[in-house]
Structures are given as structure tokens and as C-alpha cells.
mmCIF file of C-alpha atoms and ligand atoms in Angstrom:
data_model
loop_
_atom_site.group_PDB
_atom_site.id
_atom_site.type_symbol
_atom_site.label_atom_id
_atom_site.label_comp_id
_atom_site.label_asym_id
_atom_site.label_seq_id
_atom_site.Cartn_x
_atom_site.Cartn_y
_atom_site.Cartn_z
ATOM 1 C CA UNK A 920 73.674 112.611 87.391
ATOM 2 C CA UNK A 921 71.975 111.171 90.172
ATOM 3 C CA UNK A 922 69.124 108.517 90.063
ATOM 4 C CA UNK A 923 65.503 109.785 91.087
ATOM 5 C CA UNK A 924 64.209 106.511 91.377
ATOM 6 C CA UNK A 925 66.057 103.576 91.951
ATOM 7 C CA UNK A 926 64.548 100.390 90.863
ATOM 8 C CA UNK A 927 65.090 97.011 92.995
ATOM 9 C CA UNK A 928 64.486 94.543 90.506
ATOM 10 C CA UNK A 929 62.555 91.676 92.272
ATOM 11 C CA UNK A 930 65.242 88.847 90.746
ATOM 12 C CA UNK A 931 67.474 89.912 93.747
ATOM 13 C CA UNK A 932 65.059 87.765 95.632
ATOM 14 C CA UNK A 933 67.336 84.757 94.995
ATOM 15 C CA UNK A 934 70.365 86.025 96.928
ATOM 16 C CA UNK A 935 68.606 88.249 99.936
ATOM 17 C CA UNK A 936 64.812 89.458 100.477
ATOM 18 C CA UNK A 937 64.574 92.396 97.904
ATOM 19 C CA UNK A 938 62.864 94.539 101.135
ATOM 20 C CA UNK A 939 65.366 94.240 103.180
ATOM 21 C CA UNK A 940 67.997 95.892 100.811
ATOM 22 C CA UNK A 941 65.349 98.112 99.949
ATOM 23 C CA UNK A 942 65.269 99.318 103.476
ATOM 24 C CA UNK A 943 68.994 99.597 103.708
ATOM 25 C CA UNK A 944 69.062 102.273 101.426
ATOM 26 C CA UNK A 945 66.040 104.249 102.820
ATOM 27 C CA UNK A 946 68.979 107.078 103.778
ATOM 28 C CA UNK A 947 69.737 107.728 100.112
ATOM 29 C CA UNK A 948 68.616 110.376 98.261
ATOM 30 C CA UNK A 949 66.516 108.548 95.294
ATOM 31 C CA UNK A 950 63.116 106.720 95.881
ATOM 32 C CA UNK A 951 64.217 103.312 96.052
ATOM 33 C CA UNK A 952 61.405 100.992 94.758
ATOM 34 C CA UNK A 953 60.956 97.171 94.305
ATOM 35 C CA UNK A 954 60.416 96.571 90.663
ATOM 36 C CA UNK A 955 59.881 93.697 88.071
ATOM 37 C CA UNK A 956 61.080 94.204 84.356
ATOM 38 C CA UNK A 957 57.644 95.390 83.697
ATOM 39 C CA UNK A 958 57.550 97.963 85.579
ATOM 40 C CA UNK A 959 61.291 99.987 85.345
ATOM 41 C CA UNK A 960 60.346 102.459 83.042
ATOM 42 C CA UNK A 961 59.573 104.507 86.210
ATOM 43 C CA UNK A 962 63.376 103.763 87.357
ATOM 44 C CA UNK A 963 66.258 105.726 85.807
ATOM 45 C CA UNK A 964 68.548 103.431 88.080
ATOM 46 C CA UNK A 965 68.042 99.326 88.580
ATOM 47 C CA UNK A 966 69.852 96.975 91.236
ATOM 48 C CA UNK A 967 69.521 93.609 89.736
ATOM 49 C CA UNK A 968 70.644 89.728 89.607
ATOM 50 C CA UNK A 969 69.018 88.573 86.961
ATOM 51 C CA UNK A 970 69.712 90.234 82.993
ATOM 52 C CA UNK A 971 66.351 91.045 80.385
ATOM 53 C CA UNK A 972 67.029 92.733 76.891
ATOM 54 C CA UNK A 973 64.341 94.567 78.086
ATOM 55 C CA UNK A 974 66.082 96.823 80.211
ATOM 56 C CA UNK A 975 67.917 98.097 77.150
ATOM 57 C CA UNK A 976 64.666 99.712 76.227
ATOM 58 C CA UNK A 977 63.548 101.307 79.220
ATOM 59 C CA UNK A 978 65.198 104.660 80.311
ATOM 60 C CA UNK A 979 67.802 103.537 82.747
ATOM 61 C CA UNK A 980 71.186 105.294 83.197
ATOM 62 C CA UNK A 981 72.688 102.716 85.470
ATOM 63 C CA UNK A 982 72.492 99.717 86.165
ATOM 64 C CA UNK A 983 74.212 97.455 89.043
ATOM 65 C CA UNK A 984 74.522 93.725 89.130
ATOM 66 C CA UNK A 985 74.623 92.520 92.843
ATOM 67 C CA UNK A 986 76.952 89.542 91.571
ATOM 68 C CA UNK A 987 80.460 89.768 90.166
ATOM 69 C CA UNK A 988 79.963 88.223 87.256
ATOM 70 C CA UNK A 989 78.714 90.101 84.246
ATOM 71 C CA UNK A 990 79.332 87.787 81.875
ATOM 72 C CA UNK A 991 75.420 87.619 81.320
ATOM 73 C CA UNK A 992 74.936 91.659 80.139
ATOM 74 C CA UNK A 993 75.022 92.676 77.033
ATOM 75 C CA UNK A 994 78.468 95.125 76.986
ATOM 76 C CA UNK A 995 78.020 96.268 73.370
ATOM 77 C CA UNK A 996 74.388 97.151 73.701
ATOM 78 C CA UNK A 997 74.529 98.623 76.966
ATOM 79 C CA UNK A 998 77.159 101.046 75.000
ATOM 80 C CA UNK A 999 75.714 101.964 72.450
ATOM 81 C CA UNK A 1000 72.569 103.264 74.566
ATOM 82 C CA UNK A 1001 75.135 104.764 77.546
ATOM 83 C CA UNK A 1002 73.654 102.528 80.426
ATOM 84 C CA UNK A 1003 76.636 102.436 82.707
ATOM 85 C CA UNK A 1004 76.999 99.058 84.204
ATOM 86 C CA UNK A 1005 78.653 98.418 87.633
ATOM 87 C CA UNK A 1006 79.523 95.002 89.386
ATOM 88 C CA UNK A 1007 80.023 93.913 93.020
ATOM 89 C CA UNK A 1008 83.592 92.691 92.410
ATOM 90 C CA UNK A 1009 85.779 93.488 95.977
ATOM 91 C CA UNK A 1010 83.738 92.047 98.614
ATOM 92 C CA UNK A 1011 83.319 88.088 98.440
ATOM 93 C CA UNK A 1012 86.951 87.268 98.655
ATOM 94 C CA UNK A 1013 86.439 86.116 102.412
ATOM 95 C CA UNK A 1014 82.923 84.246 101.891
ATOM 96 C CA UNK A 1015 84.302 82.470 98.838
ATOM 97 C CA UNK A 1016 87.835 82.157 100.294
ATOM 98 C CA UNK A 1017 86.168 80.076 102.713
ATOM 99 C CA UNK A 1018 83.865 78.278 100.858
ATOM 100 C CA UNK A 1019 86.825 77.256 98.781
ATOM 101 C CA UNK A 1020 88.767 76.468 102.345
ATOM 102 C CA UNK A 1021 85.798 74.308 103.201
ATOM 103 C CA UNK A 1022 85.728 72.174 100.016
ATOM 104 C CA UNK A 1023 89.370 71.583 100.164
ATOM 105 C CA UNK A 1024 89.348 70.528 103.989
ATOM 106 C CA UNK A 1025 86.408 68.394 102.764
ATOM 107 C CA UNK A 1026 88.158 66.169 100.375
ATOM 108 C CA UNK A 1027 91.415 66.756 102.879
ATOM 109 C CA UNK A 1028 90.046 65.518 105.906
ATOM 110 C CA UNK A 1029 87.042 62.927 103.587
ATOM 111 C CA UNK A 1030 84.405 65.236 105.715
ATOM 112 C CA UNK A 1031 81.780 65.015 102.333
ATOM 113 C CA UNK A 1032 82.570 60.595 102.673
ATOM 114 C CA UNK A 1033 81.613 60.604 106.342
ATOM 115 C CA UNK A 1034 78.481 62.999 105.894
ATOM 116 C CA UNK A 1035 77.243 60.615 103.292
ATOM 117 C CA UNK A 1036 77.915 57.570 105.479
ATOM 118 C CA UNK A 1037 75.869 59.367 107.772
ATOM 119 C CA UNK A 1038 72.717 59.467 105.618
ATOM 120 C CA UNK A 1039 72.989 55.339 106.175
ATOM 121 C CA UNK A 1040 73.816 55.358 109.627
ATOM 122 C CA UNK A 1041 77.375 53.435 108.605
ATOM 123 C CA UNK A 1042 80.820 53.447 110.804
ATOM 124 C CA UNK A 1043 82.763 53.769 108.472
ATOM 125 C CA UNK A 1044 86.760 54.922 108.962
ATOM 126 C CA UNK A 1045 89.061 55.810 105.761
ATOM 127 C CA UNK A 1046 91.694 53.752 104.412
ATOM 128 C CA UNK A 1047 94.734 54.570 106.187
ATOM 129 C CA UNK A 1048 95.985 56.667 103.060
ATOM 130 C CA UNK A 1049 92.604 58.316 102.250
ATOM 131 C CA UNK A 1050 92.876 61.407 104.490
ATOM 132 C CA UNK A 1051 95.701 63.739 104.360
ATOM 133 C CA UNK A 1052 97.004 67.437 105.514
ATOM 134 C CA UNK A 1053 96.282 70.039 104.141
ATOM 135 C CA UNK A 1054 99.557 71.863 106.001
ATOM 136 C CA UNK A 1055 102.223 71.677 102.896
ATOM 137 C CA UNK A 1056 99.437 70.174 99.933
ATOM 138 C CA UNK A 1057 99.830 72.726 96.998
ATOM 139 C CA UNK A 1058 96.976 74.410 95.698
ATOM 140 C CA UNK A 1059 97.267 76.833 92.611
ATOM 141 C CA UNK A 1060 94.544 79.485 92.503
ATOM 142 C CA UNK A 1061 93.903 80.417 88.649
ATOM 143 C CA UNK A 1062 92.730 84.411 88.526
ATOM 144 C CA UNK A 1063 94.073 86.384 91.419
ATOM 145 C CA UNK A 1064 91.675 89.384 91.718
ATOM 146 C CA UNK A 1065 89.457 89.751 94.903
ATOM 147 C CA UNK A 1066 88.252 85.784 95.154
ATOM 148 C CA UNK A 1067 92.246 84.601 94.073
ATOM 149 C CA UNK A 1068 93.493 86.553 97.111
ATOM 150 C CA UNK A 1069 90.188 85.126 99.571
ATOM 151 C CA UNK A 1070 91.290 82.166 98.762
ATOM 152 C CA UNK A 1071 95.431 82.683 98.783
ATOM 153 C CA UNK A 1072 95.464 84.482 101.996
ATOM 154 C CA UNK A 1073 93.472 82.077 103.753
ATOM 155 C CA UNK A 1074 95.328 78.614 101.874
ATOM 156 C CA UNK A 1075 98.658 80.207 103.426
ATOM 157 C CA UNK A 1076 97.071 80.625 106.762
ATOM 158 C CA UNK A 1077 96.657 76.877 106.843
ATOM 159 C CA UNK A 1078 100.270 76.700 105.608
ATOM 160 C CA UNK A 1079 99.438 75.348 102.122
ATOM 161 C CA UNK A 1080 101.938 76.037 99.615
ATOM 162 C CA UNK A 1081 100.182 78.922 97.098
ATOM 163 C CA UNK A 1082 100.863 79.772 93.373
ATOM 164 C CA UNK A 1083 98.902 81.277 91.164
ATOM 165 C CA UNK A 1084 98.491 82.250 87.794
ATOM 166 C CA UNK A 1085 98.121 85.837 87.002
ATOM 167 C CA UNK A 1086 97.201 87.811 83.239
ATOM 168 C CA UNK A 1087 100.479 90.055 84.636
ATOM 169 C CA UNK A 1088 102.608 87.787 86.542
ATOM 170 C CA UNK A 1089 103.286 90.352 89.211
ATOM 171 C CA UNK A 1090 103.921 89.262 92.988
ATOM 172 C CA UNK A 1091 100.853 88.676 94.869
ATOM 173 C CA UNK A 1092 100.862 88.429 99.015
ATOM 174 C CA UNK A 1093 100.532 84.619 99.894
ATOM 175 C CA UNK A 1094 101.599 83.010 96.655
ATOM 176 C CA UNK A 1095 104.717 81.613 96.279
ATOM 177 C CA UNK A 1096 104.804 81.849 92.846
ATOM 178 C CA UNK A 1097 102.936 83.446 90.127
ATOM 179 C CA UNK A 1098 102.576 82.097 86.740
ATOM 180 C CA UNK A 1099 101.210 83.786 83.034
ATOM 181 C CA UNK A 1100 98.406 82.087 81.812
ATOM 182 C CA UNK A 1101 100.820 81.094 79.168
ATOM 183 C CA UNK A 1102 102.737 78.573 81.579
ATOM 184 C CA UNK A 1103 99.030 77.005 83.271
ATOM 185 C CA UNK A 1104 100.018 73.493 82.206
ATOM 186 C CA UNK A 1105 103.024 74.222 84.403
ATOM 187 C CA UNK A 1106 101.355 76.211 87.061
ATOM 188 C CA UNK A 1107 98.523 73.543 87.498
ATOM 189 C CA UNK A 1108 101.024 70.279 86.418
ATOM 190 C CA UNK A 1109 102.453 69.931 90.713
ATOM 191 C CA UNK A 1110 99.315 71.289 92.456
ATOM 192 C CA UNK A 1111 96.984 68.935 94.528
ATOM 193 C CA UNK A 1112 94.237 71.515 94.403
ATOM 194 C CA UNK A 1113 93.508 73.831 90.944
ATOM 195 C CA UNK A 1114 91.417 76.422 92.130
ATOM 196 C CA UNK A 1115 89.860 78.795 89.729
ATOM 197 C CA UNK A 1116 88.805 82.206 90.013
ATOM 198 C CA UNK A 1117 88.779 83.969 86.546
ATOM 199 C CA UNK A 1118 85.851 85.885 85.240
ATOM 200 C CA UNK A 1119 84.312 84.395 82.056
ATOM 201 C CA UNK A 1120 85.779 85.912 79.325
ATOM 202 C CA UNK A 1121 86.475 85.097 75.420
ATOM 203 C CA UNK A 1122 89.841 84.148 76.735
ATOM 204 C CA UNK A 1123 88.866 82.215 79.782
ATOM 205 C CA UNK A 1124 85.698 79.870 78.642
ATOM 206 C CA UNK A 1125 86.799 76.255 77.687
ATOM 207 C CA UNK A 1126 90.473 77.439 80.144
ATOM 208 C CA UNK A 1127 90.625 73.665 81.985
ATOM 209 C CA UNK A 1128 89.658 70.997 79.492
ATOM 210 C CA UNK A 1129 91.076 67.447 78.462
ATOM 211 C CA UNK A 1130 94.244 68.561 78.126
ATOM 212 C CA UNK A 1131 94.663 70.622 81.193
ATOM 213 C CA UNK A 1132 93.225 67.276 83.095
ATOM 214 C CA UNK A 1133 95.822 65.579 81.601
ATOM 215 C CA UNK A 1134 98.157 68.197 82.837
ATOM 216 C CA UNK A 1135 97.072 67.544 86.657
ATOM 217 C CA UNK A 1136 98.523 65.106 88.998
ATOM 218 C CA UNK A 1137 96.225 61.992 89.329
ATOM 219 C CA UNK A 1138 95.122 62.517 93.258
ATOM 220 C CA UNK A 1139 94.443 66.542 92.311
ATOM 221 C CA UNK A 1140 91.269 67.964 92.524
ATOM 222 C CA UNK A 1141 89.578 71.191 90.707
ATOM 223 C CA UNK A 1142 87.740 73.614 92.711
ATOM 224 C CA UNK A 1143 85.260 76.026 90.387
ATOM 225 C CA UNK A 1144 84.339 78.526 92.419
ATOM 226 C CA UNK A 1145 84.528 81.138 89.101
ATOM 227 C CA UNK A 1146 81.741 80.193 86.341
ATOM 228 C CA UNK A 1147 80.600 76.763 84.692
ATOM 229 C CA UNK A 1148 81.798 77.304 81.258
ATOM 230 C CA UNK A 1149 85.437 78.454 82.551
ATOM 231 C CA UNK A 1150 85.867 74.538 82.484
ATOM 232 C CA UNK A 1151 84.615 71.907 79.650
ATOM 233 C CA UNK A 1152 81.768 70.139 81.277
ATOM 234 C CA UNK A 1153 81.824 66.863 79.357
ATOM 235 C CA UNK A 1154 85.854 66.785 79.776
ATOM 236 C CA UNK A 1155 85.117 67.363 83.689
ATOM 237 C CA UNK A 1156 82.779 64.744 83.624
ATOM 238 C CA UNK A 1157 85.319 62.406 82.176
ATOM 239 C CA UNK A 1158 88.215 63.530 84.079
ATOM 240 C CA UNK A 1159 86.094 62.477 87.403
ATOM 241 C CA UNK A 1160 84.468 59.027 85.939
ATOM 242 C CA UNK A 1161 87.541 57.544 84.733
ATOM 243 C CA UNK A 1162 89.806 59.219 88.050
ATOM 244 C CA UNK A 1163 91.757 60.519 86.016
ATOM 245 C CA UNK A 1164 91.810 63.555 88.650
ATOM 246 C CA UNK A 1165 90.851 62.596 91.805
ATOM 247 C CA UNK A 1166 88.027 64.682 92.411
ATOM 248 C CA UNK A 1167 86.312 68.113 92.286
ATOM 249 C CA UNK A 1168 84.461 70.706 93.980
ATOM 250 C CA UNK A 1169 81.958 72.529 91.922
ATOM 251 C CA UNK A 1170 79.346 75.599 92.683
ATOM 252 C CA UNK A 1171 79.269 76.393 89.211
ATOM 253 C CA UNK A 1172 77.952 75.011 85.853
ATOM 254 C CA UNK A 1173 77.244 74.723 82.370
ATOM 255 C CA UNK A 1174 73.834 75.309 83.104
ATOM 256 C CA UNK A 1175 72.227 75.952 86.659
ATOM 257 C CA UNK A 1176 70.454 74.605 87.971
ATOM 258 C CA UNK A 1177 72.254 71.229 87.389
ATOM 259 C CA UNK A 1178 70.054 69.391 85.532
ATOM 260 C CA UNK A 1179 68.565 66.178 87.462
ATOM 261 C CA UNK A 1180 70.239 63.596 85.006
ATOM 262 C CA UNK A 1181 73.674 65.397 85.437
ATOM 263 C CA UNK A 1182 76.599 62.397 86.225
ATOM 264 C CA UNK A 1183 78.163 65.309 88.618
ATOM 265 C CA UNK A 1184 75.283 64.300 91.380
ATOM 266 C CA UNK A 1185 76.030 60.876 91.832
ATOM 267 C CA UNK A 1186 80.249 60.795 92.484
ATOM 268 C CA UNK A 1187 81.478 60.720 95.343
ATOM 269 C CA UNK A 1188 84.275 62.467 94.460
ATOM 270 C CA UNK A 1189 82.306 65.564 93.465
ATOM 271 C CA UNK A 1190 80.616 68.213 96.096
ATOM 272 C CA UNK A 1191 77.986 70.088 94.081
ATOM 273 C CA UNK A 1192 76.783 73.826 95.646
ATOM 274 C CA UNK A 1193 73.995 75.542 94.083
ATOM 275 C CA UNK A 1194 76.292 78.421 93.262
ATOM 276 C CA UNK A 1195 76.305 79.312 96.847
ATOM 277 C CA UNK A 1196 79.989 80.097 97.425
ATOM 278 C CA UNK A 1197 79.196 83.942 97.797
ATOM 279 C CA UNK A 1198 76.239 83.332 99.987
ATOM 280 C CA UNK A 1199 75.944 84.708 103.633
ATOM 281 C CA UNK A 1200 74.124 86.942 105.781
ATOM 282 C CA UNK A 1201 75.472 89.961 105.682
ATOM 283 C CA UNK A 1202 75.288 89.724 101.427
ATOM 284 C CA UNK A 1203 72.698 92.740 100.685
ATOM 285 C CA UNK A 1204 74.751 95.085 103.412
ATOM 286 C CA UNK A 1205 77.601 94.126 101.287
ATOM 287 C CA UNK A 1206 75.919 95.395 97.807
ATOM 288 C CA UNK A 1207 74.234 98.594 99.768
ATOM 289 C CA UNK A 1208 77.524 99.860 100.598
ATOM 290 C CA UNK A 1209 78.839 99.796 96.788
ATOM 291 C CA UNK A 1210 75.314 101.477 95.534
ATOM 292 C CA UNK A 1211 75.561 103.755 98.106
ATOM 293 C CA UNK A 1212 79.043 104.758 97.294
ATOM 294 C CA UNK A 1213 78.284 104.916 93.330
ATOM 295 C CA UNK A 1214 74.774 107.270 94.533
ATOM 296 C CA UNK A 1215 77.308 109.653 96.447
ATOM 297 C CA UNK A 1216 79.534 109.748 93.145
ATOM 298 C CA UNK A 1217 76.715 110.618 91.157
ATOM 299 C CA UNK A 1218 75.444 113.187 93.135
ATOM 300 C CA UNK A 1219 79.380 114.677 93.416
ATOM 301 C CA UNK A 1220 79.577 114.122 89.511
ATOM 302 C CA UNK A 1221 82.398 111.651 90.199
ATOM 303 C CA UNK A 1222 83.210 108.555 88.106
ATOM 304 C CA UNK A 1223 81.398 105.224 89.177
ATOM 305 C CA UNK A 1224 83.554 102.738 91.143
ATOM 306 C CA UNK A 1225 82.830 98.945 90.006
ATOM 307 C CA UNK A 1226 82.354 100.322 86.302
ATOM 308 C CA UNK A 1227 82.013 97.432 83.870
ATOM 309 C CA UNK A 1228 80.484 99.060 81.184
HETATM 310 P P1 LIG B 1399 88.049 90.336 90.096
HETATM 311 O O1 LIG B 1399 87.816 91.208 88.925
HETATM 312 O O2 LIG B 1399 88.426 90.942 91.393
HETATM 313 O O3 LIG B 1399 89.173 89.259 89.755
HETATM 314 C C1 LIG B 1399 89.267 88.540 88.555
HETATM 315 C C2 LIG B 1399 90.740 88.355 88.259
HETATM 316 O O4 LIG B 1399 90.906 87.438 87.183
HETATM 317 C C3 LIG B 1399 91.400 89.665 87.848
HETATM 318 O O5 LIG B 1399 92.543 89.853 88.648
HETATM 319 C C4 LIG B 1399 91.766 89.429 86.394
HETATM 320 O O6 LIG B 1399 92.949 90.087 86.041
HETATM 321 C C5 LIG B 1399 91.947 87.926 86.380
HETATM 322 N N1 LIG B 1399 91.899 87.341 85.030
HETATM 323 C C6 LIG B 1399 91.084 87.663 84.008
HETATM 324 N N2 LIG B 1399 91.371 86.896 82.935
HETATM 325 C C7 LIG B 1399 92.365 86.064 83.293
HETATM 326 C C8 LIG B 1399 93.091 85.042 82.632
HETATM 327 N N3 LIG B 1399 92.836 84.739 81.368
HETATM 328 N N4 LIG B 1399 94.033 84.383 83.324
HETATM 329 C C9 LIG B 1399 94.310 84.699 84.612
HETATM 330 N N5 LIG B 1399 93.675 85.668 85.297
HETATM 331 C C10 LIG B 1399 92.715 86.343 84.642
HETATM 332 O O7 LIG B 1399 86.724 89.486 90.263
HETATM 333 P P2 LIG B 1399 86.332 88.553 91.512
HETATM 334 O O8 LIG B 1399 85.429 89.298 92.425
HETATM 335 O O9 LIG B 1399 87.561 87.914 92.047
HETATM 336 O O10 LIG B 1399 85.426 87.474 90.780
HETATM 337 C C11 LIG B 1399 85.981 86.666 89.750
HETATM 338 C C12 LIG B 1399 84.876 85.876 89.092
HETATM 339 O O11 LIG B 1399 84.409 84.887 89.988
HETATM 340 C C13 LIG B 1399 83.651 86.719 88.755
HETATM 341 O O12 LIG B 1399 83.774 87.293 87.464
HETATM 342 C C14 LIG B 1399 82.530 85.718 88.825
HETATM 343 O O13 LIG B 1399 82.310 85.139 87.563
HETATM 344 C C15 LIG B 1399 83.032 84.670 89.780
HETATM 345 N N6 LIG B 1399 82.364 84.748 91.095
HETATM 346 C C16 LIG B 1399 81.657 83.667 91.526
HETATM 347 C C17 LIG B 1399 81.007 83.701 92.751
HETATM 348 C C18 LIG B 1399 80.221 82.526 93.241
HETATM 349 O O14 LIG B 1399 79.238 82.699 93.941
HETATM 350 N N7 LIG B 1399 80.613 81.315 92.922
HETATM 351 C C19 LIG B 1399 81.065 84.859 93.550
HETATM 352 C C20 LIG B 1399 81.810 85.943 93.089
HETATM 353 C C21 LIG B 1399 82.456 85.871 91.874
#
């Protein structure tokens, strides 16, 4: 049935100003009210970012995570006391497509080199072989939902040569060719950009360690646009130190914030982003639209779209 109240829980502060999306829903049906966890037990509906085991207590019927992500929720609990749980999967495939653009065309075109040459004021041109196109360089995007096909689309725009790897190796518009997850050492083996965009799953934490670094040409470079334990931290960190890959563009981690003493800072070869890929503007319109749509569902007794749990 449909919400009464629908909580705002203050954590979604972090990605947009929780009045603002407050105010985008002022056409809907429920109150919608900025909460904090201490506080939802007069919600029977909560919009959140961040995840408290005490929202299995209170008397919520719904919940929705403004990321896409849910690897942080509890799916078992929130069964066994029927909260539905619904994700914002289908809408950052162009922000994060680009971000993931932008990070390749960095280490193309040595743009994060001359920014930090910058900081010192130095002239500084690249080696004659340090820069190169990224017309024809191969990048293989691993996980090909909404943020696999950002990024595909846009990598065959520039006329990069696509493949992917896929749980059902089915065709997929852009990529040239599509790979099981069985065949990654394969898929990833020719590609001078791995880019990753799986969900973190059982079958998808620890994915790209030593031996998948091994697998990768020498001058390729990872791109973790997805989440930090998708790829074995301290094999990354090797991987980078000794070259062994040439370099790698992170917005996720292990843990976030990156700790201070992290090795990741410091390389040159690595562009760190505070798990920003998804940011922009436009962000809480994006979310209102899906809670909107899920509110009209309710009230029509249809089934929730986005439905994770
Ligand atoms: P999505 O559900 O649209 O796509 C995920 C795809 O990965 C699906 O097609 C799924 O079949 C595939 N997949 C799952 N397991 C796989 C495996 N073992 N091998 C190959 N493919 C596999 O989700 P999305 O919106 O594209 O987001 C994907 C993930 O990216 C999210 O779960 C989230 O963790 C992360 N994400 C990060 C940011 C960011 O700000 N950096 C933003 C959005 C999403």
C-alpha cells in the first residue's frame, strides 16, 4: 500500500541537500519528511544513502537506496521482516559513462601528468611515446548493465574497440565482443583499458586480483568505477608499484574514505575520486523520478520497479 509518511533520511546529505529532494516530491501524495535514524518510527517509507540495523526495527514497508549499490543492506533481514528494498540502478550510465570517458582520456592524452605539473608551475611535454589515441585502444568493460552500456556506448563513440564480459554472453549494442565471466583472463588479456562495472556480489568481490594483473597487458590500465572490494586492494597496490599494469583509475575502495597513509595517493599513475563518478547536478531529480514512480505503483497496487529485496 501506499506510504503515509515518507521519511528523508538526513544521510542523503552527502550526495544532494536532503531539502531540496524533499521539495521535489512536495506533489506526492505522502508527507515527505527529513528524518535521522532516530526519528523514522513516524515513517512507514525511508529514502536513504546511508544503511542502520536500526531501520529493521522501526515500522517501515519500503525502503529506497538513492545509490545503486546495495551491497551494504541486509537482504536476509530485510526478508524476513517484508521491508521491500528498491535501488536507483538505470540512471547513471551517462554520468559514470563519462566519468569513466574522462579517466581514460586522462591517462590517453597524460591530462592528470600535466595538471600535476601545474601545481609546480613546470613546462613540462611527454616523451614522444607517452601520449596516445584513444581512436582504436581496446577497452573491455566487465558487467554490462546500465553503467557497462554508459560506458560502451560512449567508448564506441570515440571509436575505441569495445568487449565486454557479460553473466549471459548475449550481444550488447557497442561491444564487439562479449565474453562469460568464465573466459575474463581472455576478455581482459588484449585490452588497454579493463573497466569494471559489476555489482558486489559473493561472486564478484576479490574478481581482478594478482592473477588477473598478470593476465593484463603491461601498458593497461584498470578503471573501478563499480565497488572497492570488486578488486584486491593490496594486489592493486602491487600491480601499480612494481608497473606491472601501467596504471589505474579508481573512485572506489576497500574502505572510503581512503585512508591518509593509503600508497594509492601518491602514484602518478593512479587518479583517486572520492566515489564521485555518479555525481552531478541533476542527481536528486534523478532519484525523485524512481520514488515517484514506485509511490504511483503503490497507490495502483502495482509491483515496485528497482526491487532488490
Ligand atoms: P545494473 O544492475 O544495471 O548492472 C550490473 C550488471 O552487472 C548486470 O547486467 C549484471 O548482470 C552484471 N553482473 C553481475 N554479476 C556479474 C558477473 N559476475 N560478471 C559479469 N557481469 C555481472 O547496475 P548498474 O547501475 O550498472 O551499477 C552496477 C554497480 O556499479 C552497482 O551495483 C554499484 O555497486 C556500482 N555503481 C557505482 C557508482 C559510483 O558512483 N562509482 C554509481 C552507480 C553504480
Amino acid at each position: 500500500h501506499a506510504p503515509e509518511t515518507l521519511g528523508v533520511h538526513e544521510s542523503v546529505g552527502d550526495v544532494f541537500p536532503a531539502t531540496v529532494f524533499r521539495d521535489s516530491l512536495s506533489d506526492t501524495d505522502p508527507t515527505v519528511r527529513i528524518v535521522g535514524t532516530d526519528d523514522i518510527d513516524a515513517c512507514d517509507a525511508l529514502v536513504t544513502f546511508a544503511y542502520d540495523d536500526r531501520f529493521l526495527d522501526a515500522d517501515l514497508d519500503w525502503i529506497h537506496s538513492i545509490q545503486a549499490g546495495v551491497d551494504r543492506f541486509p537482504f536476509d533481514d530485510l526478508r524476513k521482516r517484508e521491508i521491500a528494498l528498491t535501488n536507483s540502478t538505470g540512471i547513471h550510465g551517462d554520468v559514470v559513462g563519462e566519468t569513466t570517458m574522462g579517466l581514460m582520456l586522462a591517462f590517453a592524452r597524460r591530462l592528470h601528468v600535466h595538471r600535476s605539473n601545474q601545481e609546480r608551475s613546470e613546462w613540462r611535454q611527454p616523451a614522444w611515446d607517452d601520449a596516445f589515441p584513444l581512436r582504436r585502444a581496446s577497452v573491455c568493460v566487465v558487467g554490462l548493465g546500465t553503467l557497462g552500456q554508459g560506458i560502451a556506448t560512449r567508448a564506441a563513440a570515440l571509436g575505441m574497440d569495445v568487449t565486454g564480459v557479460k553473466r549471459t554472453p548475449t550481444p550488447v549494442d557497442g561491444v564487439d565482443e562479449v565474453y562469460p565471466p568464465e573466459r575474463l583472463h581472455e576478455a581482459i588479456a588484449d585490452a588497454r583499458f579493463v573497466a569494471l562495472a559489476v555489482p558486489l556480489t559473493d561472486d564478484t568481490e576479490g574478481m581482478i586480483g594478482a592473477a588477473e594483473f598478470d593476465a593484463m597487458r603491461d601498458d593497461a590500465y584498470l578503471i573501478n568505477v563499480a565497488r572497492g572490494p570488486v578488486v584486491e586492494q593490496s594486489a592493486l597496490v602491487d600491480a601499480v608499484e612494481s608497473e606491472r599494469i601501467a596504471g589505474a583509475g579508481l573512485d572506489v575502495f576497500e574502505t572510503e574514505p581512503l585512508p591518509e597513509d593509503s600508497p594509492l595517493w601518491g602514484r602518478e599513475n593512479v587518479i583517486v575520486t572520492p566515489h564521485a563518478a555518479a555525481f552531478t547536478d541533476d542527481y536528486y531529480e534523478r532519484i525523485a523520478t524512481i520514488v515517484r514512480e514506485n509511490l504511483r505503483r503503490l497507490g495502483a497496487g502495482e509491483s515496485l520497479t528497482n526491487r532488490v529485496v
